[in-house]
Coordinates of C-alpha atoms in Angstrom, one line a residue:
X1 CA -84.9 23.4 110.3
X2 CA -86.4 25.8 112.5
X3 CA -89.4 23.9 113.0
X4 CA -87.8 20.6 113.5
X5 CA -85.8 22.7 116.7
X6 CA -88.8 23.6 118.0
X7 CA -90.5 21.1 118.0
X8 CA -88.2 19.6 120.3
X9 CA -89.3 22.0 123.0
X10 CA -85.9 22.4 124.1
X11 CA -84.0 25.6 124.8
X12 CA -80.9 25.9 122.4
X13 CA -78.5 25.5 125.2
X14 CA -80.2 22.1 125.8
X15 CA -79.7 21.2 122.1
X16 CA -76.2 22.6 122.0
X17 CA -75.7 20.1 125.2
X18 CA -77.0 17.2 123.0
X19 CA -75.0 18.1 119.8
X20 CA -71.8 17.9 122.3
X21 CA -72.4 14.9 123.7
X22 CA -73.2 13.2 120.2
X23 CA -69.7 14.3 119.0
X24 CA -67.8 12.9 122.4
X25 CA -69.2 9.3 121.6
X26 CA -67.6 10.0 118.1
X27 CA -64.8 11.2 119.4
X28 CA -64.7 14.7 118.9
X29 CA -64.5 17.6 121.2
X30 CA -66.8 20.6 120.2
X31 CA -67.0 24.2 121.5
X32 CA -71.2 24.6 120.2
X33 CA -73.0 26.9 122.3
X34 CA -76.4 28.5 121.9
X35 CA -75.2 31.2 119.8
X36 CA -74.3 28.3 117.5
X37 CA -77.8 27.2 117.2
X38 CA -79.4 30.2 116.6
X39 CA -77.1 30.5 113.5
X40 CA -78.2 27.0 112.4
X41 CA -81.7 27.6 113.0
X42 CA -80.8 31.3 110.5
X43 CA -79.7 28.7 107.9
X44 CA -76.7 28.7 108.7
X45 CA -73.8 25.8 108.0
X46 CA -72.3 24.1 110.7
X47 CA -68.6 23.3 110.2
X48 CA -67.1 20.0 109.5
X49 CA -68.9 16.8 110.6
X50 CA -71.0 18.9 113.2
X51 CA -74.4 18.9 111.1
X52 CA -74.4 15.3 111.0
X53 CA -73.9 15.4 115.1
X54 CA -76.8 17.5 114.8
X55 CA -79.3 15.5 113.3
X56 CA -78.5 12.7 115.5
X57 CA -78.8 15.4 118.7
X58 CA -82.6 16.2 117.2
X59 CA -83.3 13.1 116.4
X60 CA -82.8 12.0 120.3
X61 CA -84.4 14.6 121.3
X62 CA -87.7 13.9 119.4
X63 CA -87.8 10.5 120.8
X64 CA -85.3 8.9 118.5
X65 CA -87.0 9.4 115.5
X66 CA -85.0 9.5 112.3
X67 CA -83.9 13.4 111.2
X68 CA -82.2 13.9 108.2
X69 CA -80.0 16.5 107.5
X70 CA -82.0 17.6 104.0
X71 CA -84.8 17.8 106.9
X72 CA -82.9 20.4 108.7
X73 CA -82.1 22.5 105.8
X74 CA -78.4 21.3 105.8
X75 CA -76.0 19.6 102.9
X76 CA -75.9 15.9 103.1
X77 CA -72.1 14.2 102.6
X78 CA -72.2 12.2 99.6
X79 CA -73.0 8.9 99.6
X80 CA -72.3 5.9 96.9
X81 CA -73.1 2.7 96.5
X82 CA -71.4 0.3 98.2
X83 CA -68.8 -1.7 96.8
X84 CA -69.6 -5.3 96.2
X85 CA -66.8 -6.4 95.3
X86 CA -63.9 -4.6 98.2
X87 CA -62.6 -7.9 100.3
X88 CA -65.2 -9.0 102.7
X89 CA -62.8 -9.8 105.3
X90 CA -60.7 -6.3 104.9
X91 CA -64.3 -4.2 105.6
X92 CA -64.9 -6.6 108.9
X93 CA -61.5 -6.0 110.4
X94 CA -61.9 -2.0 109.3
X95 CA -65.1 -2.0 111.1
X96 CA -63.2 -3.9 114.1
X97 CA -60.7 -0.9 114.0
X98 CA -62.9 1.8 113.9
X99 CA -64.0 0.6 117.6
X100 CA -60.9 1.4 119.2
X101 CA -59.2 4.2 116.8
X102 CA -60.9 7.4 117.3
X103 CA -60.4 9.1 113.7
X104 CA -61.8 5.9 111.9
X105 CA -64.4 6.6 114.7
X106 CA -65.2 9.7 114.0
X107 CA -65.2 9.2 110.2
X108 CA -67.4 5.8 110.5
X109 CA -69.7 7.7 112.9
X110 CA -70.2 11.0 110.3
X111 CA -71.9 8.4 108.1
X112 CA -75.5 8.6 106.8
X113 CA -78.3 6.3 106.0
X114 CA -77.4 5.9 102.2
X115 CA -80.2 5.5 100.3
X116 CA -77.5 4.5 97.0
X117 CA -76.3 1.5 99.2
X118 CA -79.7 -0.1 98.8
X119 CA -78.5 -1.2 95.2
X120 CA -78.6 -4.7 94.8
X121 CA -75.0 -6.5 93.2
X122 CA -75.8 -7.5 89.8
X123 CA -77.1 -11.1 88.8
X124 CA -73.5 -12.0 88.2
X125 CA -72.1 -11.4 91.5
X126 CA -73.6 -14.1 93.0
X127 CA -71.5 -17.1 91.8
X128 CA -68.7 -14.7 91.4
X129 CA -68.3 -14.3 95.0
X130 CA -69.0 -17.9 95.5
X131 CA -66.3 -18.7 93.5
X132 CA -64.1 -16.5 95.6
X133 CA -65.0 -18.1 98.9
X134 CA -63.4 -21.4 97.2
X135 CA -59.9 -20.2 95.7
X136 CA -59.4 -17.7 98.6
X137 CA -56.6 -18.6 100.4
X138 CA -55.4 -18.8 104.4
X139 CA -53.6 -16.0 105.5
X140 CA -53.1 -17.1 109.1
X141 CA -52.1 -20.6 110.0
X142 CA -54.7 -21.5 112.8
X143 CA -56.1 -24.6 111.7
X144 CA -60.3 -24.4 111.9
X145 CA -62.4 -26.7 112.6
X146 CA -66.0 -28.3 113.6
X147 CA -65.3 -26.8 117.1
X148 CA -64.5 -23.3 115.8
X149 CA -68.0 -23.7 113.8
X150 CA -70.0 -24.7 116.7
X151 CA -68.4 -22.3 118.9
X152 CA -69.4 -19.6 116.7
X153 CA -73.0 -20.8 116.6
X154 CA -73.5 -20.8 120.3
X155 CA -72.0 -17.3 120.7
X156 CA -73.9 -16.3 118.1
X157 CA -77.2 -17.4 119.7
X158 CA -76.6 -15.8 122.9
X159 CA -76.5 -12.7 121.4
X160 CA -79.5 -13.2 119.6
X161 CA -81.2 -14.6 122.6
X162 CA -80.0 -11.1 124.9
X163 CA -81.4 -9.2 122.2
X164 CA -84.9 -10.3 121.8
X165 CA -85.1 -9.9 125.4
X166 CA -83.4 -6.4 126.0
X167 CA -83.0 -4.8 122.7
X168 CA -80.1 -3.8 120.9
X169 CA -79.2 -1.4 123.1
X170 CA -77.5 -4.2 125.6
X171 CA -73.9 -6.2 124.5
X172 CA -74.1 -4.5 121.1
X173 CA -70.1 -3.8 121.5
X174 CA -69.4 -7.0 122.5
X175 CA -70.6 -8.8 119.4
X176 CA -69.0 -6.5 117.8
X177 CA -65.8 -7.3 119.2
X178 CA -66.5 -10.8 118.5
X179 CA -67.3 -10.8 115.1
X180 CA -64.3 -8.8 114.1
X181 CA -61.4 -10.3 116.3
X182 CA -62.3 -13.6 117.1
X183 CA -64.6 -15.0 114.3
X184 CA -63.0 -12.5 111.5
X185 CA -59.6 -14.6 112.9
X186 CA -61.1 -17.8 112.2
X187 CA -62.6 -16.7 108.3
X188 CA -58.8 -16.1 107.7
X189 CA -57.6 -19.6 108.7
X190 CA -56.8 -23.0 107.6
X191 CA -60.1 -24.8 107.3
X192 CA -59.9 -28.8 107.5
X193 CA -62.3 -29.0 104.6
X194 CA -64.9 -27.0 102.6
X195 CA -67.6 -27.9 104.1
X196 CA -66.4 -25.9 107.4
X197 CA -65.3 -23.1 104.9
X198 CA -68.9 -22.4 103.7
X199 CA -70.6 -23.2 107.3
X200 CA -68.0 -20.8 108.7
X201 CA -68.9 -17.7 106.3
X202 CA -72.7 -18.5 106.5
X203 CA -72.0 -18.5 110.5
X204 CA -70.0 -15.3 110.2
X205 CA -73.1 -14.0 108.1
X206 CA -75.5 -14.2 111.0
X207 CA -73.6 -13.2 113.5
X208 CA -72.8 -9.7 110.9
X209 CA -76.3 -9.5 110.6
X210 CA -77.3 -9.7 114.1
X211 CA -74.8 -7.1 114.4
X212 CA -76.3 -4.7 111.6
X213 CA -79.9 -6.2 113.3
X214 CA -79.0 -4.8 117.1
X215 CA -77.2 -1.4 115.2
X216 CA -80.7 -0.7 113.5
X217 CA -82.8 -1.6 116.4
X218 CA -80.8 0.8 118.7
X219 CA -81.7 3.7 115.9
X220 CA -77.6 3.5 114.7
X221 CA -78.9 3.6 110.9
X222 CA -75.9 3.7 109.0
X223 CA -74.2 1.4 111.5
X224 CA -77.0 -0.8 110.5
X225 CA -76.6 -0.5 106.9
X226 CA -73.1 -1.1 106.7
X227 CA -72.9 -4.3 108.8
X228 CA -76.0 -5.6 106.4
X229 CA -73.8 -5.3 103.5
X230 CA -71.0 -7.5 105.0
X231 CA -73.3 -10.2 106.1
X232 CA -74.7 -10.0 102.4
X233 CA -70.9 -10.6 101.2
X234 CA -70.2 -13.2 103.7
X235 CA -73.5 -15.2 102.9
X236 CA -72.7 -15.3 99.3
X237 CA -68.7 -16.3 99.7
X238 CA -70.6 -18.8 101.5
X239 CA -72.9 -19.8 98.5
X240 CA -75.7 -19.7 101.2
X241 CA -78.8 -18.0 99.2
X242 CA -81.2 -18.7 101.7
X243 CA -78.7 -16.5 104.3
X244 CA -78.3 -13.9 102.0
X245 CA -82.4 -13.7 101.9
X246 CA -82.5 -13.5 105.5
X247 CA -80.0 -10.3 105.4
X248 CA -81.8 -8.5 102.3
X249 CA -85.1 -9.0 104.1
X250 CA -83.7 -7.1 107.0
X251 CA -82.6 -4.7 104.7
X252 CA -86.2 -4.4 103.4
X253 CA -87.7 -4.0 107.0
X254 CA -85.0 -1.1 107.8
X255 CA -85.1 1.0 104.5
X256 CA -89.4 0.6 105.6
X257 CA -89.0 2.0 108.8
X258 CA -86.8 5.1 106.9
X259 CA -90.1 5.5 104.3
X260 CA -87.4 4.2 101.2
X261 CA -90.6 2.2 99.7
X262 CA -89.2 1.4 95.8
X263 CA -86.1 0.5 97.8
X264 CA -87.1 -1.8 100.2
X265 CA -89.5 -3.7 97.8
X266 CA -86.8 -4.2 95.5
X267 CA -84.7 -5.5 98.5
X268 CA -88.0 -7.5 99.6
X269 CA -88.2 -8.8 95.8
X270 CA -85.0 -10.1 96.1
X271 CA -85.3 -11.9 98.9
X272 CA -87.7 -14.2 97.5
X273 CA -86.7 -14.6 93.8
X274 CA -84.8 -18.0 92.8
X275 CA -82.9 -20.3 95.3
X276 CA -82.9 -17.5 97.9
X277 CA -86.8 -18.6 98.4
X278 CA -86.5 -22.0 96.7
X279 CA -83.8 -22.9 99.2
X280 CA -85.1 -22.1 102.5
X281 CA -87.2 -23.8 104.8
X282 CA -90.9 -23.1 105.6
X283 CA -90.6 -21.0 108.1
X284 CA -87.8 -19.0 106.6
X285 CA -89.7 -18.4 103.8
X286 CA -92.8 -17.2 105.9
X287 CA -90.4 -14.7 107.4
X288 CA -89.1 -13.6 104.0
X289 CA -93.1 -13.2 102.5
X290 CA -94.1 -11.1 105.4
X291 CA -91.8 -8.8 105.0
X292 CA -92.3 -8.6 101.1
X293 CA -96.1 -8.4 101.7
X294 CA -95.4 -5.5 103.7
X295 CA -93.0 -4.0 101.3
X296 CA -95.8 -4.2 98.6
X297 CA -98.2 -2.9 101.6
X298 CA -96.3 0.2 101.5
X299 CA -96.1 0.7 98.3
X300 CA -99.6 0.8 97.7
X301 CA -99.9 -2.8 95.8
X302 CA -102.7 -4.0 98.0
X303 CA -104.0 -7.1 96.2
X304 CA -100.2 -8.4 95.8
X305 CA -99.8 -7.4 99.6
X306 CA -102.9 -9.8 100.4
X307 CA -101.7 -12.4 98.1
X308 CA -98.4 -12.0 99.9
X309 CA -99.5 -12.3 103.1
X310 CA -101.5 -15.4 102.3
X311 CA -98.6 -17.4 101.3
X312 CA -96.7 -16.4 104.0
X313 CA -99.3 -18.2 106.2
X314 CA -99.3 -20.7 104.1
X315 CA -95.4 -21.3 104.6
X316 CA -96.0 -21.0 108.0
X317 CA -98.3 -23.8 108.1
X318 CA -96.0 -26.3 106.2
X319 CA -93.3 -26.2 108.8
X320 CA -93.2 -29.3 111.2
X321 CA -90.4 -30.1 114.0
X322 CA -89.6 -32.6 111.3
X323 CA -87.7 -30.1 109.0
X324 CA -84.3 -28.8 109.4
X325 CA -84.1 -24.7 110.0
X326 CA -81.4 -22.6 110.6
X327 CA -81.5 -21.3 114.0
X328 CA -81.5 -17.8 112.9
X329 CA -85.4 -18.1 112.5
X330 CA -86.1 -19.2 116.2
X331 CA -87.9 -16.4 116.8
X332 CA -90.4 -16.5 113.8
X333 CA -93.9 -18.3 114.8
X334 CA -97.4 -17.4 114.7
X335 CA -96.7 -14.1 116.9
X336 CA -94.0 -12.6 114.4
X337 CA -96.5 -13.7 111.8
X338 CA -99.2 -11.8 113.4
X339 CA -97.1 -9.0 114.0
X340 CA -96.6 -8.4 110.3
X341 CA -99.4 -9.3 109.2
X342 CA -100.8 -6.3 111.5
X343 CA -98.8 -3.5 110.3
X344 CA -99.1 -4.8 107.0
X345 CA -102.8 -4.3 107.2
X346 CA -102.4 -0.8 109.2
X347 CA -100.5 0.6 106.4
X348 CA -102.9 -0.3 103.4
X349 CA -106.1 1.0 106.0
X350 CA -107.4 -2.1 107.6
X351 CA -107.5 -0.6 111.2
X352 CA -109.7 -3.1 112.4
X353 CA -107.5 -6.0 111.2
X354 CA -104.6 -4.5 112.1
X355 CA -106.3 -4.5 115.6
X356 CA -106.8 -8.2 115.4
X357 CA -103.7 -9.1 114.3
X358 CA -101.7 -7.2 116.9
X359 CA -104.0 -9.0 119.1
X360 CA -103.5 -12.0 118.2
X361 CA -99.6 -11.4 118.6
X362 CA -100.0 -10.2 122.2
X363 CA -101.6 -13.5 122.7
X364 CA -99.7 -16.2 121.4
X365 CA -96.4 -14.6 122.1
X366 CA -93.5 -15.7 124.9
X367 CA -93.6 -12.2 126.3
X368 CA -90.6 -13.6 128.5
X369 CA -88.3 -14.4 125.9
X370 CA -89.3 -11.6 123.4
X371 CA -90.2 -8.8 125.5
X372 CA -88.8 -6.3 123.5
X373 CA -91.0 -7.5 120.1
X374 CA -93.7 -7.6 122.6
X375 CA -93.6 -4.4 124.2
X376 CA -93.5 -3.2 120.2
X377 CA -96.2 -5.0 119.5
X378 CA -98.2 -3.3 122.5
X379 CA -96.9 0.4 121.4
X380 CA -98.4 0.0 117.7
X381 CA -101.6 -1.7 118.5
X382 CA -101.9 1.0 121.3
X383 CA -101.4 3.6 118.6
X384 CA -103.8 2.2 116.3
X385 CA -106.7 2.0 118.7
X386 CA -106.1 5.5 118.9
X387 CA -106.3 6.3 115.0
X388 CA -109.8 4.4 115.8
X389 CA -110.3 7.0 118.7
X390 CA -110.8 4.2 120.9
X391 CA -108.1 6.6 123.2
X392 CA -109.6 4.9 126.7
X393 CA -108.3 1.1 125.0
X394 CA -105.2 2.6 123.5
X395 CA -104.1 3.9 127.2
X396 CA -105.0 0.6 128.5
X397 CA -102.5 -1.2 126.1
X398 CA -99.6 1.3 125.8
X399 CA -99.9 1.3 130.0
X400 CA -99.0 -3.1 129.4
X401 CA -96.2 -1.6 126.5
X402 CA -94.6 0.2 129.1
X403 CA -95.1 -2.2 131.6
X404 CA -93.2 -4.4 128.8
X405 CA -90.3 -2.1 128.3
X406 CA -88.7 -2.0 132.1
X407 CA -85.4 -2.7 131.2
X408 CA -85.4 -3.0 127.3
X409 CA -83.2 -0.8 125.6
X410 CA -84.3 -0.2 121.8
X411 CA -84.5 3.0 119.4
X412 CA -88.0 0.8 118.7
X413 CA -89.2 1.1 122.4
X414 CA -88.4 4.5 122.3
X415 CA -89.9 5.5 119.2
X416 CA -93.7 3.9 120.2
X417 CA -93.1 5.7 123.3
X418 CA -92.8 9.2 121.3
X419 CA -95.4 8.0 119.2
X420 CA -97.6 7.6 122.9
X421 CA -97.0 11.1 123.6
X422 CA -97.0 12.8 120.7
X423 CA -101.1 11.0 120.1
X424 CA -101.7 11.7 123.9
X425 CA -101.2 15.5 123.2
X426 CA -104.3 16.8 122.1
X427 CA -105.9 15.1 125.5
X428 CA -102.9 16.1 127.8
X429 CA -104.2 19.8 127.1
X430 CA -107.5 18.5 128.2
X431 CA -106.3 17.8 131.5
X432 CA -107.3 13.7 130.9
X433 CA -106.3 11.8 134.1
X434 CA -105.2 8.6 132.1
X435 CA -104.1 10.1 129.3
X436 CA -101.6 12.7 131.7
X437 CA -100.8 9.3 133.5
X438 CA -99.4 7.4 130.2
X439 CA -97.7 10.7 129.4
X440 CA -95.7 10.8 132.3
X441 CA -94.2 7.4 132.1
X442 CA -93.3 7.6 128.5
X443 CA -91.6 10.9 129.1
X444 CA -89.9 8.8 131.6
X445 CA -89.0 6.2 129.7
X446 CA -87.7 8.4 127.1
X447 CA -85.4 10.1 129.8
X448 CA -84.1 6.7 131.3
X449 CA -82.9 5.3 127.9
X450 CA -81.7 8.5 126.3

């Protein structure tokens, strides 16, 4: 714990400043001081939820990486696995309420990353919940229709639309508030056949996991997590496999990020095992190898990571403008490809085509309409020239990452901006013009979106 406070380079008044303000968003008035966080840094235990509050507080502070509180020497709450079979449509309007009550707040936002949530439901789940999206029955008497669905599916592309440009950071609470008023209104209506019925859930499933998507790329983990798990429940009431893929493979890409390896390949597995593959359409299924390639990446299975990666190009390949997609994978082409396939390669030790992947996804991306992928993009391949000590090329490209990053708001963004400063250090010291340059507007950067 002590070194994860220092390391900060803050003062503990500064931290105890933090941990305060953490608690206010989750609705909870503190009295910490820096008294307090010398005790903590002693070993300790903070009261109540405040330990959580201050792994979140460190965790901003070291450029929103993710601190845990075994990390920091402190007693994690217990966690279970999630309940696969609570009501769907009860956990969505809970989540809805926790928004405007303050104690469901502050007990929704005490919450950790649970590594036990990553359990998958067992095989029979699957057409049990099915068959529980057909005999469930209206509670409300709105009448839903084809307009309902398409109204949903516009709102719901928006969304998607603001946050590939901006990051999760922007209009996070208003999906929110959509998802779990207006559209969780609509699952709980009269449908004018079943047809509607399963389009509706499946709708309501990609709009949850957009929600859980934006929540984990603004660095809000267990927020994250727990929208995931409706979207999975929604896409199976829906008897959407394909849908239910495209959630678990987020899943995957999340519990990555947290260094859960067995976890997310299992997640990653899942996604592309029996109709949930077989279903979906070229490009869906690209998205859903990549991410399993990387899972096996990860996890040290090289040649299946290779294998992996090929079929996913080959999925790629086979789609044509001719074939019907969901427009949930909009945003997958050859750049997103690339991407992958570039940390894929980075994380079994193939710097140099990492390099010429990332490359390649600089190139052939829409930087306009994905800037916040792009700036990404830019901050990892930056990062890797600099593991090749080409330091001169990686300024050059994390200078165009925060370029990129005007106006994005994303715990990604801000986590390759760390990542600038914390490989720029050793040449800082040196007094390196560039290197001091880049610095100074990721320190900046880090300041404006904390």
């Amino acid at each position: 714990m002590r070194a994860v406070i220092t390391e900060t380079k803050l003062p503990g008044d500064a931290i105890a400043r933090l941990v305060r303000r953490v608690a206010a968003e989750h609705g909870e008035v503190l009295e910490t001081n820096k008294s307090g966080i010398t005790q903590w840094k002693n070993g300790v235990q903070p009261a109540g939820n405040v330990g959580v509050y201050l792994a979140e507080a460190l965790s901003r502070a070291l450029g929103n990486q993710v601190i845990t509180l075994e990390e920091i020497g402190l007693t994690a709450p217990a966690t279970r696995a999630p309940d696969w079979d609570a009501d769907t449509l009860s956990a969505l309007a809970e989540l809805g309420r926790s928004d405007v009550d303050v104690e469901r707040r502050q007990a929704l936002g005490t919450a950790v990353y649970s590594v036990a949530a990553l359990s998958l439901p067992s095989d029979d789940w699957w057409p049990r919940m099915a068959n529980r999206g057909t005999t469930r029955g209206a509670t409300a008497t709105r009448r839903v229709g084809r307009g309902d669905l398409a109204a949903v599916r516009e709102m719901t592309t928006l969304f998607s639309q603001v946050d590939q440009r901006r990051g999760g950071g922007h209009a996070w609470t208003s999906v929110v508030q959509y998802l779990t008023t207006d559209v969780t209104a609509y699952l709980q209506g009269k449908f004018t056949d079943e047809r509607i019925r399963r389009e509706l859930f499946s709708a309501a499933s990609e709009l949850a996991y957009l929600t859980g998507w934006m929540a984990f790329d603004g660095g809000r983990h267990p927020t994250a997590q727990r929208y995931f798990t409706e979207a999975v429940k929604l896409a199976a009431e829906a008897g959407d496999a394909p849908m239910a893929a495209h959630v678990l493979r987020a899943m995957a890409h999340q519990a990555i990020d947290l260094g859960h390896h067995q976890q997310a390949l299992n997640l990653a597995t899942a996604s592309v095992e029996g109709d949930r593959y077989a279903l979906a359409s070229p490009r869906e299924r690209a998205l859903l190898g990549v991410v399993h390639a990387r899972s096996l990446a990860v996890s040290g299975r090289r040649n299946a990571a290779s294998k992996a990666l090929l079929r996913a190009e080959d999925d790629l390949a086979a789609a044509d403008s001719g074939i019907e997609e969901p427009d949930r994978v909009f945003f997958f082409g050859e750049a997103s490809l690339a991407h992958e396939t570039a940390c894929a390669l980075r994380d079994i030790g193939d710097l140099g085509g990492s390099v010429r992947e990332f490359q390649r996804s600089v190139r052939t991306r829409k930087a306009t309409a994905f800037t916040r992928t792009h700036a990404v993009t830019l901050g990892y391949l930056g990062s890797v020239h600099s593991q090749l000590n080409n330091i001169e090329q990686a300024c050059a490209t994390w200078s165009q990452a925060l370029d990129a990053m005007d106006g994005i708001r994303s715990g990604r963004t801000r986590q390759a901006a760390a990542d600038m400063r914390s490989l720029l250090s050793p040449y800082r010291r040196r007094g390196t013009t560039t290197a001091s340059e880049i610095d100074a507007r990721a320190a900046a950067y880090l300041s404006e979106t904390a």
